[in-house]
XYZ file of C-alpha atoms in Angstrom:
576
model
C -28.398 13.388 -85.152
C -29.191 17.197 -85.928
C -29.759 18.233 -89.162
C -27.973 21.301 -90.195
C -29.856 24.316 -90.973
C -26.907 26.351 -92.838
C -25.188 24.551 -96.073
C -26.243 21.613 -98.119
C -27.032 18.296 -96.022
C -27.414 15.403 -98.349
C -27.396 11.594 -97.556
C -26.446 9.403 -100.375
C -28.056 5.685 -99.930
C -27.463 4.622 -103.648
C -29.357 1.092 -104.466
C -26.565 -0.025 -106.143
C -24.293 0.064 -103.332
C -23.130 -3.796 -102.275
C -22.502 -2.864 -98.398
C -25.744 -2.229 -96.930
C -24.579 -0.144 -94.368
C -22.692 2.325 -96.516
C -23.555 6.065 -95.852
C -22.458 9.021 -97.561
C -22.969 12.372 -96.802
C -21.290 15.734 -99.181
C -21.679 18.969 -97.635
C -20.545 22.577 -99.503
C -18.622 24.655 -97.137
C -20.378 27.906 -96.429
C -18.378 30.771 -94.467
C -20.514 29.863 -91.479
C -18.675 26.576 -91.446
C -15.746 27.951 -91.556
C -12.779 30.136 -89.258
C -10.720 33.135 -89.456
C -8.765 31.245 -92.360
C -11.986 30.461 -94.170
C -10.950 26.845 -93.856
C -13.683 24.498 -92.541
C -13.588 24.414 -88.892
C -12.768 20.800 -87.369
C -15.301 20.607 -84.849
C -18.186 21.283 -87.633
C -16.063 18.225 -89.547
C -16.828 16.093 -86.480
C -19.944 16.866 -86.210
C -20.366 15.504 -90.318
C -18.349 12.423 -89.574
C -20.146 12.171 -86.151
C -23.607 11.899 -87.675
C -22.760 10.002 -91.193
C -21.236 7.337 -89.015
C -23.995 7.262 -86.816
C -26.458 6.767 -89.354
C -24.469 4.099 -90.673
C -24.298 2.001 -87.289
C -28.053 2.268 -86.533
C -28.415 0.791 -90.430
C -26.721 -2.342 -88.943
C -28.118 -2.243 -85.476
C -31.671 -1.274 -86.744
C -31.933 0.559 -82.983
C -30.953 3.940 -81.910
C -26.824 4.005 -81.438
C -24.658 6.432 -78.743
C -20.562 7.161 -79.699
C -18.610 5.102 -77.452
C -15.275 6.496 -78.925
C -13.101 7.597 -81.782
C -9.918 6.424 -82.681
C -7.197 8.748 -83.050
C -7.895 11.478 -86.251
C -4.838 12.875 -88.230
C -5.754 15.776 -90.633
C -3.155 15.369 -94.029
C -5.365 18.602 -95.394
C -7.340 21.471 -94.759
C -10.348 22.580 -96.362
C -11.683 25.678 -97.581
C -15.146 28.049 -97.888
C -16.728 26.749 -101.458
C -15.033 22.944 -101.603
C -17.056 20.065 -100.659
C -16.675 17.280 -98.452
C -17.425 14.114 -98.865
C -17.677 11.786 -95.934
C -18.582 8.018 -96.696
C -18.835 5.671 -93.594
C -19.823 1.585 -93.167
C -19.472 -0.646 -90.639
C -16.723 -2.888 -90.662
C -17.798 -5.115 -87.868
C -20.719 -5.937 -85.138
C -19.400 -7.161 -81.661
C -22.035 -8.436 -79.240
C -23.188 -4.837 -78.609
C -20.702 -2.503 -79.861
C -19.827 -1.680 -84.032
C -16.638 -0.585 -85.691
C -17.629 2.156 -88.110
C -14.474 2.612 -90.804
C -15.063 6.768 -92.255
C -13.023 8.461 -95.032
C -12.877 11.557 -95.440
C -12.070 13.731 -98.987
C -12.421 16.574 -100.463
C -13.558 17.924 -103.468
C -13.034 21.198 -105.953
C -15.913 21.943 -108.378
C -13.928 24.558 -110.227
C -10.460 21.861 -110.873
C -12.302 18.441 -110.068
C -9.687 17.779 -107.848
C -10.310 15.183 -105.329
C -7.584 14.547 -102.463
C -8.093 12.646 -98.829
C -8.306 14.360 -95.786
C -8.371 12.036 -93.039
C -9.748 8.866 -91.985
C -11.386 7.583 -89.114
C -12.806 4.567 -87.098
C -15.418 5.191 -84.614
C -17.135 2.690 -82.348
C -20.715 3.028 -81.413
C -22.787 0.742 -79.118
C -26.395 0.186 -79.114
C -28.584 1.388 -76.392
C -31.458 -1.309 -74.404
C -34.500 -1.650 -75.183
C -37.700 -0.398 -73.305
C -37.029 -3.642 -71.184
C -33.680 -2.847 -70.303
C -32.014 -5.742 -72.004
C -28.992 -5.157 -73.883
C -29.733 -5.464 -78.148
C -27.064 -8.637 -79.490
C -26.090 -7.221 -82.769
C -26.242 -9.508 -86.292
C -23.138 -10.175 -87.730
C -21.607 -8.336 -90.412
C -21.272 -10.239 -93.452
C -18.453 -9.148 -95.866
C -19.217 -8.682 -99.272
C -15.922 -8.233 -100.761
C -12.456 -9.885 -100.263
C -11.310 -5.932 -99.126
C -14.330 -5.993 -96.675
C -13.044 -9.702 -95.517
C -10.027 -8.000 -94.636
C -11.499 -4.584 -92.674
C -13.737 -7.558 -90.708
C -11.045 -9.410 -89.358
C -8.276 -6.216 -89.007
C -11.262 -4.849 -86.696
C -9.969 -7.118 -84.046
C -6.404 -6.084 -84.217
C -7.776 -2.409 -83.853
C -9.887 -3.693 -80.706
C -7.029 -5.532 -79.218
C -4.732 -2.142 -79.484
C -7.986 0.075 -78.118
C -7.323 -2.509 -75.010
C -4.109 -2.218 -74.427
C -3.941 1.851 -74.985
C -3.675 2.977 -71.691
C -1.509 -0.181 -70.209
C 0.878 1.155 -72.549
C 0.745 4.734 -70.971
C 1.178 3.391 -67.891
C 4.110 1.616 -68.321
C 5.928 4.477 -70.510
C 5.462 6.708 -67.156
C 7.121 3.997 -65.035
C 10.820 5.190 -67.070
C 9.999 9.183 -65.760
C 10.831 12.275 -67.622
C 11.839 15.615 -67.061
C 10.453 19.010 -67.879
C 12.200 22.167 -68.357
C 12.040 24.771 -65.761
C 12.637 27.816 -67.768
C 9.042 27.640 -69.567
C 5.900 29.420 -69.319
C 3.328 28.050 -66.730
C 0.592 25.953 -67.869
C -1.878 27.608 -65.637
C -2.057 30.527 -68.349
C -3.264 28.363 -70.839
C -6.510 27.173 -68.873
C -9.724 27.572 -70.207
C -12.988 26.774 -68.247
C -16.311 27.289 -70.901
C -20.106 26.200 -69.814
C -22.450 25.086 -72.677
C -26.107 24.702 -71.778
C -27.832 22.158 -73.743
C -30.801 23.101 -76.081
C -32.179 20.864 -78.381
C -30.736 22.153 -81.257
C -27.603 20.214 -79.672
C -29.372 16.730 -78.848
C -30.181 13.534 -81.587
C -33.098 12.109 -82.254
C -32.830 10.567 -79.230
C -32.750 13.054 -77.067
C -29.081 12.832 -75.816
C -26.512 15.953 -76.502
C -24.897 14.694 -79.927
C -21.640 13.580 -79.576
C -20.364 15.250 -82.612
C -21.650 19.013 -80.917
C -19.519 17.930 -78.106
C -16.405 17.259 -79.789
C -16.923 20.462 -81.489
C -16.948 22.244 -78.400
C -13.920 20.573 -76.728
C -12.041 21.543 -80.147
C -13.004 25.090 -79.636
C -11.612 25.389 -75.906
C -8.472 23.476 -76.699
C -8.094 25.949 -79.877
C -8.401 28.560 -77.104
C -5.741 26.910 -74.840
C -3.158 26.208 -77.339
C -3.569 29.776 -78.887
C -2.652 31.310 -75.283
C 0.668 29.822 -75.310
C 1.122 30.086 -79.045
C 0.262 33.837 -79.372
C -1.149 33.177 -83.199
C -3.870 30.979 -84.664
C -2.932 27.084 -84.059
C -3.770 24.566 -86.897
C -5.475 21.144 -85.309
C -3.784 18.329 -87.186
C -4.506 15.114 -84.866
C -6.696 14.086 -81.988
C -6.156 11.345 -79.423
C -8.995 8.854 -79.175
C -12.048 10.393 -77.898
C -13.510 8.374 -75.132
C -17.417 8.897 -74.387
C -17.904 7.686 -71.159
C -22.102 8.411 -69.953
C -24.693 10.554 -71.706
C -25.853 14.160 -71.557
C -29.254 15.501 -72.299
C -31.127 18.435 -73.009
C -30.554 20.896 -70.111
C -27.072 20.033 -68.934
C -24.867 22.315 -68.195
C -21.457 20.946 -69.966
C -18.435 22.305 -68.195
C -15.420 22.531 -70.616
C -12.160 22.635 -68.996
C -9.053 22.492 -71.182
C -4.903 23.093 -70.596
C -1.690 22.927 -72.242
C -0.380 19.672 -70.854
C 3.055 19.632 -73.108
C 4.836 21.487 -75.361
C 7.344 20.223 -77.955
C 9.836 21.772 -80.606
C 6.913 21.893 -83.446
C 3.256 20.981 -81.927
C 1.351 21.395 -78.852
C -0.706 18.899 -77.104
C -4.006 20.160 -74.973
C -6.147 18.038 -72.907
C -9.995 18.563 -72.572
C -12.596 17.464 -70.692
C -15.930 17.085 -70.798
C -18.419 17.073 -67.395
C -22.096 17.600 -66.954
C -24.259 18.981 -64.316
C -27.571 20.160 -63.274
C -28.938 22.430 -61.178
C -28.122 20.162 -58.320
C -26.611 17.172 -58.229
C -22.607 16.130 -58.753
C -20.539 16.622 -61.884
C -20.792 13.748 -64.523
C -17.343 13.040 -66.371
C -19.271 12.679 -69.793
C -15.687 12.952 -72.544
C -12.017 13.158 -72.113
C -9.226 13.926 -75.221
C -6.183 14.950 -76.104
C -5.681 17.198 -78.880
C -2.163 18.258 -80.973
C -1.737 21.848 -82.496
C 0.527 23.072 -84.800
C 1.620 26.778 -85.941
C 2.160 27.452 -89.066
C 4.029 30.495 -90.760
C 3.425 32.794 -93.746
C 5.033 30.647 -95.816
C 3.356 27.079 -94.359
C 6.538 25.813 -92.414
C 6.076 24.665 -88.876
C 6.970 26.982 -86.310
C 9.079 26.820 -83.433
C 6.560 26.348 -79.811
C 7.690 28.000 -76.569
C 7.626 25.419 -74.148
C 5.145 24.790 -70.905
C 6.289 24.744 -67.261
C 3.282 22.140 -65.875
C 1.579 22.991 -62.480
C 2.856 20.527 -59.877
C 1.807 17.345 -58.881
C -1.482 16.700 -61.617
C -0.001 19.035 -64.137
C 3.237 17.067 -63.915
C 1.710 13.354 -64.216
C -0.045 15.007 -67.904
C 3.173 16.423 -68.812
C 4.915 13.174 -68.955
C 1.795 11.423 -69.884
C 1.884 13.725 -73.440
C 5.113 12.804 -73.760
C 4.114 8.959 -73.874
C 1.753 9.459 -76.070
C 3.793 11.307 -78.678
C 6.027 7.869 -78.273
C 2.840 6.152 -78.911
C 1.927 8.580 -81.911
C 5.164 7.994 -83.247
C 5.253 4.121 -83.185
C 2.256 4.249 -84.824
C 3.376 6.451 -87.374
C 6.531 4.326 -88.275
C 4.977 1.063 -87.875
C 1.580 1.136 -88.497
C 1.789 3.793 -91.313
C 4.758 3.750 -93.055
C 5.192 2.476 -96.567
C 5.714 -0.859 -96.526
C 8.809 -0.146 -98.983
C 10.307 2.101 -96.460
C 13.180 1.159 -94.716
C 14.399 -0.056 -92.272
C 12.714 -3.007 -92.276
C 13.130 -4.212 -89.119
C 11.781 -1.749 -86.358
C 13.250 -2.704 -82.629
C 10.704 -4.631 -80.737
C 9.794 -3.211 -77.064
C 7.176 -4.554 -74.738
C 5.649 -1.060 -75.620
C 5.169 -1.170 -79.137
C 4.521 -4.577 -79.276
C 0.837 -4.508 -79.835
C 1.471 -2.094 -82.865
C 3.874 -4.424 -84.421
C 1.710 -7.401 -83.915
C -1.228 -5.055 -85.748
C 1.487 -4.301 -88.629
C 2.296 -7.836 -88.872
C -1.028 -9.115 -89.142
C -2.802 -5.965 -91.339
C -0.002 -6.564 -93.817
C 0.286 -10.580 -94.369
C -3.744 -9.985 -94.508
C -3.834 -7.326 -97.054
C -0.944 -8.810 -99.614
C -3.673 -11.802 -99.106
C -6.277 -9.399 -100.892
C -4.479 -8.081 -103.571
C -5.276 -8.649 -106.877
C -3.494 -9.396 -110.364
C -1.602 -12.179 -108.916
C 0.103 -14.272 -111.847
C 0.354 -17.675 -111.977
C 4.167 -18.538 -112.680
C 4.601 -22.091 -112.361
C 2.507 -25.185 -111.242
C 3.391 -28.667 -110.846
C 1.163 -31.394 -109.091
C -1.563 -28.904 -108.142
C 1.127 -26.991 -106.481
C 1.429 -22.802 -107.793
C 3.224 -20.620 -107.653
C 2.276 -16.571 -107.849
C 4.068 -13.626 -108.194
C 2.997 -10.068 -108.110
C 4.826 -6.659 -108.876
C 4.100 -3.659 -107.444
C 6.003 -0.711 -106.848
C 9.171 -2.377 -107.354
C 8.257 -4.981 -104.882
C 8.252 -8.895 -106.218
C 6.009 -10.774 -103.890
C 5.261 -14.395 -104.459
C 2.507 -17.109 -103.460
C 2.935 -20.772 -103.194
C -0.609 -22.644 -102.670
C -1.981 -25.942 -102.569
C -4.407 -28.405 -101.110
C -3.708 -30.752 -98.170
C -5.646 -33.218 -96.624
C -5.488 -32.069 -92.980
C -8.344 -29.760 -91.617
C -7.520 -26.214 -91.282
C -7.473 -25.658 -87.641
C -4.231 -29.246 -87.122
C -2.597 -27.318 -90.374
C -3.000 -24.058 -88.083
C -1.430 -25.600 -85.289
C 1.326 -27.540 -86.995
C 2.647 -24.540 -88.963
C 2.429 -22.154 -86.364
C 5.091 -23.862 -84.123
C 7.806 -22.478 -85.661
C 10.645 -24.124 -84.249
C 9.659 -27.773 -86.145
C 10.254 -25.519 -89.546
C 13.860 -27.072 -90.016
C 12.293 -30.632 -90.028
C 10.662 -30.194 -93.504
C 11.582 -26.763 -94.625
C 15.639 -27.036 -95.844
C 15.849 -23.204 -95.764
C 15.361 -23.388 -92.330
C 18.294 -24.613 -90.735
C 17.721 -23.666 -87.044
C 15.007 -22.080 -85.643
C 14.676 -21.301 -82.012
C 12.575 -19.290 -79.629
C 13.347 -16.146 -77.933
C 10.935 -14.835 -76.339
C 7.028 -15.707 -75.936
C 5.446 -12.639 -75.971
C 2.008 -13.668 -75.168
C -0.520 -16.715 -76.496
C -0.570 -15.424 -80.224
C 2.971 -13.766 -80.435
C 6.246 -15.274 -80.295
C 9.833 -13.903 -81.340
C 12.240 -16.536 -82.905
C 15.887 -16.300 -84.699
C 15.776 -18.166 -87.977
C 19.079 -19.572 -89.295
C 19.097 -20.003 -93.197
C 21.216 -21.502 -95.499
C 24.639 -19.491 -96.999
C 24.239 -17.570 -99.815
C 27.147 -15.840 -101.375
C 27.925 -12.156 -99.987
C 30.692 -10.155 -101.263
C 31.819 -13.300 -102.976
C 31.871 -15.902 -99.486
C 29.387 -18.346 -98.872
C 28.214 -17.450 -95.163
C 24.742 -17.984 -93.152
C 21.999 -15.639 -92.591
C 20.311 -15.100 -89.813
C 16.664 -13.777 -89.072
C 15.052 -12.183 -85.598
C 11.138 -12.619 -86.760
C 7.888 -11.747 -84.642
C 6.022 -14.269 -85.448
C 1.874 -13.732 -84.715
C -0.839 -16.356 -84.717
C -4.528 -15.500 -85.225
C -7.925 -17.558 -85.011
C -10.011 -16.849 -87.646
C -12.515 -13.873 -86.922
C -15.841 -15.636 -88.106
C -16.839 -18.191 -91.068
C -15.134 -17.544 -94.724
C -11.829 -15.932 -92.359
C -8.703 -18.207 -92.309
C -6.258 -19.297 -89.831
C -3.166 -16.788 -89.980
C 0.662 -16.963 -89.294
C 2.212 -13.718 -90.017
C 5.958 -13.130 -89.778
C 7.900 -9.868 -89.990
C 11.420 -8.893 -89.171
C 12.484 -7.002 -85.782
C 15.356 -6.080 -83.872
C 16.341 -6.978 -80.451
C 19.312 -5.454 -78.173
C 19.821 -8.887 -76.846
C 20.783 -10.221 -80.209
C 22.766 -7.300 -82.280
C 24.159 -9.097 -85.893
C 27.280 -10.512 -85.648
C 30.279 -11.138 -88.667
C 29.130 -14.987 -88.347
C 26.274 -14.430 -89.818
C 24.821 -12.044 -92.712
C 21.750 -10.343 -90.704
C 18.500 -10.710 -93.647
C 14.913 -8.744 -93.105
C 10.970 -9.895 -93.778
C 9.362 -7.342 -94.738
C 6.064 -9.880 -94.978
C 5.545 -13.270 -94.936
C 3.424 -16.308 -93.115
C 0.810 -18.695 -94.295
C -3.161 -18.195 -94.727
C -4.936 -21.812 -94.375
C -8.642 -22.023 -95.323
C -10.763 -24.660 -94.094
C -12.372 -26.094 -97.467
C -14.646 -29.484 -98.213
C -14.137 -32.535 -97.097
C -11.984 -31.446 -93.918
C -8.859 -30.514 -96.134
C -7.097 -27.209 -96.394
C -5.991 -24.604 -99.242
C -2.745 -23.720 -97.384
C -1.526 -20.117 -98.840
C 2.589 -19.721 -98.044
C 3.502 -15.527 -99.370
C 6.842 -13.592 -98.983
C 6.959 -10.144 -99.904
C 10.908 -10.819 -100.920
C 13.832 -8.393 -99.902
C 16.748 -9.471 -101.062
C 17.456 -11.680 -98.840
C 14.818 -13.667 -99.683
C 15.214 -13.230 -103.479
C 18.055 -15.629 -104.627
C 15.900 -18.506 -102.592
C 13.337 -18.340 -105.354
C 14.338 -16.347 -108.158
C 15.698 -19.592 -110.026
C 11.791 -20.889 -109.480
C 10.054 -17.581 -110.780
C 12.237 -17.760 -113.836
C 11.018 -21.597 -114.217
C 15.207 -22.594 -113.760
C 14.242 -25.054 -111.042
C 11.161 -26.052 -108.564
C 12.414 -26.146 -105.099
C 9.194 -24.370 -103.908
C 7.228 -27.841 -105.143
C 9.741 -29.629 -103.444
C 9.570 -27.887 -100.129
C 5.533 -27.712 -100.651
C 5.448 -31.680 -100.797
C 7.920 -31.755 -97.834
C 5.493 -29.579 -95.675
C 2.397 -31.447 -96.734
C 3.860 -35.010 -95.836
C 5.317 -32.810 -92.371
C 1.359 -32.095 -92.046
C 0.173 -35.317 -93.348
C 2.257 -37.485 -91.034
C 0.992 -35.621 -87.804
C -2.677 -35.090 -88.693
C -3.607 -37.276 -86.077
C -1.956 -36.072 -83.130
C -4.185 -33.859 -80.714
C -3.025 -31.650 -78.550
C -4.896 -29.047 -75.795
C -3.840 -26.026 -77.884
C -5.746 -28.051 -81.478
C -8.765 -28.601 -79.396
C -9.295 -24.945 -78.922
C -8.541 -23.968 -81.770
C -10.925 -26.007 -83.946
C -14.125 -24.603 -85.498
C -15.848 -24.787 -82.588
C -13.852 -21.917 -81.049
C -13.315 -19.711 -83.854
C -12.221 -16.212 -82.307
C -14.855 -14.122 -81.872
C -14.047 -10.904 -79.943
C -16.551 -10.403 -76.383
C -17.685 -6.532 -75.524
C -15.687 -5.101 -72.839
């Protein structure tokens, strides 16, 4: 980590901060920080997130700590000469030998006290051997709060998608695309640059900081995307950046970046990162993919020429940009979007799959955390919550069972024994496994009136199992609505959505369970309990007692998938 010698560099530890690895960091924007716009320049704002996130990671790790990536970056604001930022970064989780660092990002006016978010971030760092040459096994992190509970075990969603990233490019380029002709040639946008590293540019321990380098890839790919642009680009996301070996103090960094696509509105550039010495081959030390945007005098978005790609190389990144603007875009919808946006059901693909299975899971987990739940009803030890927000009435049915956690976890999530002790559930059946923890099934409820006739719904739900990440962490069964091609809604049947729903179960004493069922309710979930909120009638009790004798009556049954699921192998993600 370098410590700047231009503005104000301040590190916040504050004693009475609960997360001991919380670091914060303000800096006041000089004009040397800044560009031709007098905006703050986003490779100095890497640098700041680069080395308040660092400093946070070797807090945990109590040993020096390298950037082994950083997720994808999307800037909602710019920021200008005389505002301050204020970066504040923790860890979120500690993986054998690798940390997920969780960074916001805001910004602040001293003249308005205005405060307003500018981006967010998660980085991963991983810790470097010893003098021995042993790899360091990091502690475990150790959530302090129920929000920190849930950033813990949503780390391993975020790990699973990291995974999976460029499977999913692959198999978008297997459908081909085509590019227009008529276009000006990507070869005019290349940039070469050479950086020789001084150690100014290197950490404290010695290796080129990885926040210089991003700031140097941004300025060639600002240089790349201006070329086809003609005017001054605005950088508004980056693709994960993706360390891949060290550099150190007398490298020679070779900075190579090019146009790879060109849409109707933004621009995406490709950089990379090598290192050499005097002799010797070139080292492939960073790769990423940046996305531009032009902007006119009265801040609407521009319309791009487009790029004719070079053959063969410059083809395979053309259609590889346009995969990951598909990728970019599920995320967007599904990942992003307000959860009282609709449509509710987004079409499940093989491609998006792992985003909808992070949706799923982030969102059952995080209606889990909220607070000022109210207790409606209770009968027998049996409650029932609701909560309002936004003009969204979710409700919580919870009780006890005798039956430990991990044979509740496995009963429940078999989905198509619901109709034998749940009567809303009047056929259930299985479309499609999608892999060990994600299953699609069509649900078949009950008629309700519609339009004045008493006809059935039906339901397509994604239905996703997860292990619990670690002690305190529960078992998880999240449900969601999608659509499928195969099964289009038909007059027979009134088509209904989940937005959210699925069961938490808890392992508590004496081997029994707090079992936790929650339904954010649409209305097609709404006239099924409504009656109950109101205290008309107690159906949930009724179908609570018929799921805990369901339970009950099979506690003692073992089967291969119980075994490994019991405490014993609680999910703990390995280090790639």
């Amino acid at each position: 980590m370098s410590v700047f010698s231009s503005g104000v560099f301040h590190i916040s530890l504050s004693r009475g901060i609960v997360n001991p690895t919380e670091v914060k960091m303000s800096q006041i924007v000089m004009p040397c920080h800044s560009n031709h716009r007098q905006e703050l320049s986003v490779g100095q704002l890497l640098k700041w997130i680069d080395s308040t996130a660092c400093l946070s990671a070797e807090r945990h790790a109590a040993c020096p700590c390298v950037t082994a990536s950083m997720d994808d970056i999307h800037f909602e604001h710019t920021i200008s000469v005389g505002q301050v930022v204020n970066i504040k970064a923790k860890v979120n989780r500690a993986f054998n030998t690798s940390l997920e660092v969780g960074i916001q990002v805001s910004c602040e006016d001293l003249f308005s006290d205005r405060h307003w978010r500018v981006c967010h971030a998660y980085a991963t760092f991983v810790t470097q051997r010893s003098n021995t040459g042993e790899k360091v096994t990091l502690k475990a992190i150790l959530p302090q709060s129920q929000k920190e509970q849930v950033e813990y075990s949503l780390a391993a969603e975020r790990r699973r998608v990291r995974m999976v990233h460029d499977d999913i490019i692959k198999d978008l380029l297997s459908n081909g695309f085509k590019h227009i002709d008529d276009a000006m040639a990507a070869e005019r946008t290349r940039v070469e640059s050479v950086e020789l590293v001084l150690p100014p540019h290197t950490n404290h321990q010695v290796n080129t900081f990885g926040g210089q380098i991003m700031a140097w890839m941004v300025n060639v790919a600002t240089i790349a995307a201006s070329r086809l642009c003609q005017a001054h680009p605005t950088l508004r996301t980056i693709d994960m950046f993706t360390f891949r070996g060290p550099s150190q103090i007398g490298d020679r960094l070779l900075l190579r970046a090019i146009v790879n696509n060109a849409f109707k509105n933004s621009i995406e550039v490709g950089v990379r990162a090598e290192a050499y010495q005097e002799e010797g081959p070139n080292r492939h030390i960073n790769s990423a993919f940046m996305i531009f945007e032009v902007l006119d005098n009265h801040g609407k978005l521009c319309t791009l020429p487009r790029i004719r790609p070079e053959p063969l190389e410059g083809e395979r990144r053309f259609q590889e940009a346009i995969a990951r603007k598909k990728i970019r875009l599920d995320r967007k919808y599904i990942i992003s979007c307000k959860q009282t946006e609709v449509p509710l059901s987004v079409p499940w693909d093989p491609r998006n799959q792992v985003y909808l299975s992070y949706n799923n899971v982030s969102a059952l987990k995080m209606l889990a955390a909220r607070k000022k739940w109210r207790l409606s009803s209770e009968k027998d030890k049996v409650h029932l919550y609701t909560l309002e927000q936004k003009l969204v009435l979710s409700f919580r049915v919870e009780a006890e069972v005798d039956v430990p956690a991990h044979r509740a976890f496995c009963l429940l999530a078999e989905l198509s024994n619901r109709p034998s002790w749940d009567t809303h559930y009047q056929k259930c059946e299985l479309i499609h496994r999608v892999d060990a923890d994600d299953f699609l099934y069509r649900v078949v409820t009950p008629s309700v009136h519609h339009g004045g006739v008493g006809i059935l719904q039906d339901f397509i739900l994604l239905a996703s199992k997860r292990r619990p990440c670690g002690s305190g962490d529960p078992y998880v069964i999240a449900l969601r609505s999608v659509s499928l091609p195969t099964h289009p809604p038909t007059e027979e049947y009134n088509r209904g959505e989940v937005l959210c729903a699925g069961f938490t179960i808890l392992e508590t004493k004496n081997n029994m369970s707090l079992i936790s069922y929650y339904n954010q309710a649409s209305p097609e979930v709404l006239p099924y309990i409504s009656n109950d909120i109101a205290g008309l009638s107690s159906s949930f009790y009724h179908t609570f007692c018929s799921c805990s004798q369901y339970l009950t009556r099979n506690r003692l049954q073992s089967t291969s998938e119980d075994v490994q699921s019991g405490p014993a192998a609680l999910y703990v993600a390995s280090d790639s």
